[in-house]
């Protein structure tokens, strides 16, 4: 009888350890997913900033070209 109780307690301990390990693995997976999402968001933000910079540079170039055209019209 005592041996059966020891085996049940041992099994209960094994199950508890397995559950704790499962929880740690789930948490590690959650952290990995969060990190991948953070990286994706960082890349998207970088791309957005690059596009905004490109647009700003395009506008500045357009303005410069407009000034050049105006200047040429004035002197011609």
PDB file of C-alpha atoms in Angstrom, residues 57-67:
ATOM      1  CA  UNK A  57      13.372  64.439 -51.292  1.00  0.00           C
ATOM      2  CA  UNK A  58      11.111  64.209 -54.366  1.00  0.00           C
ATOM      3  CA  UNK A  59       9.172  67.301 -53.219  1.00  0.00           C
ATOM      4  CA  UNK A  60      12.398  69.192 -52.594  1.00  0.00           C
ATOM      5  CA  UNK A  61      13.676  68.240 -56.030  1.00  0.00           C
ATOM      6  CA  UNK A  62      10.368  69.270 -57.608  1.00  0.00           C
ATOM      7  CA  UNK A  63      10.566  72.642 -55.863  1.00  0.00           C
ATOM      8  CA  UNK A  64      14.150  73.120 -56.980  1.00  0.00           C
ATOM      9  CA  UNK A  65      13.226  72.278 -60.560  1.00  0.00           C
ATOM     10  CA  UNK A  66      10.238  74.641 -60.394  1.00  0.00           C
ATOM     11  CA  UNK A  67      12.505  77.457 -59.202  1.00  0.00           C
TER      12      UNK A  67
END
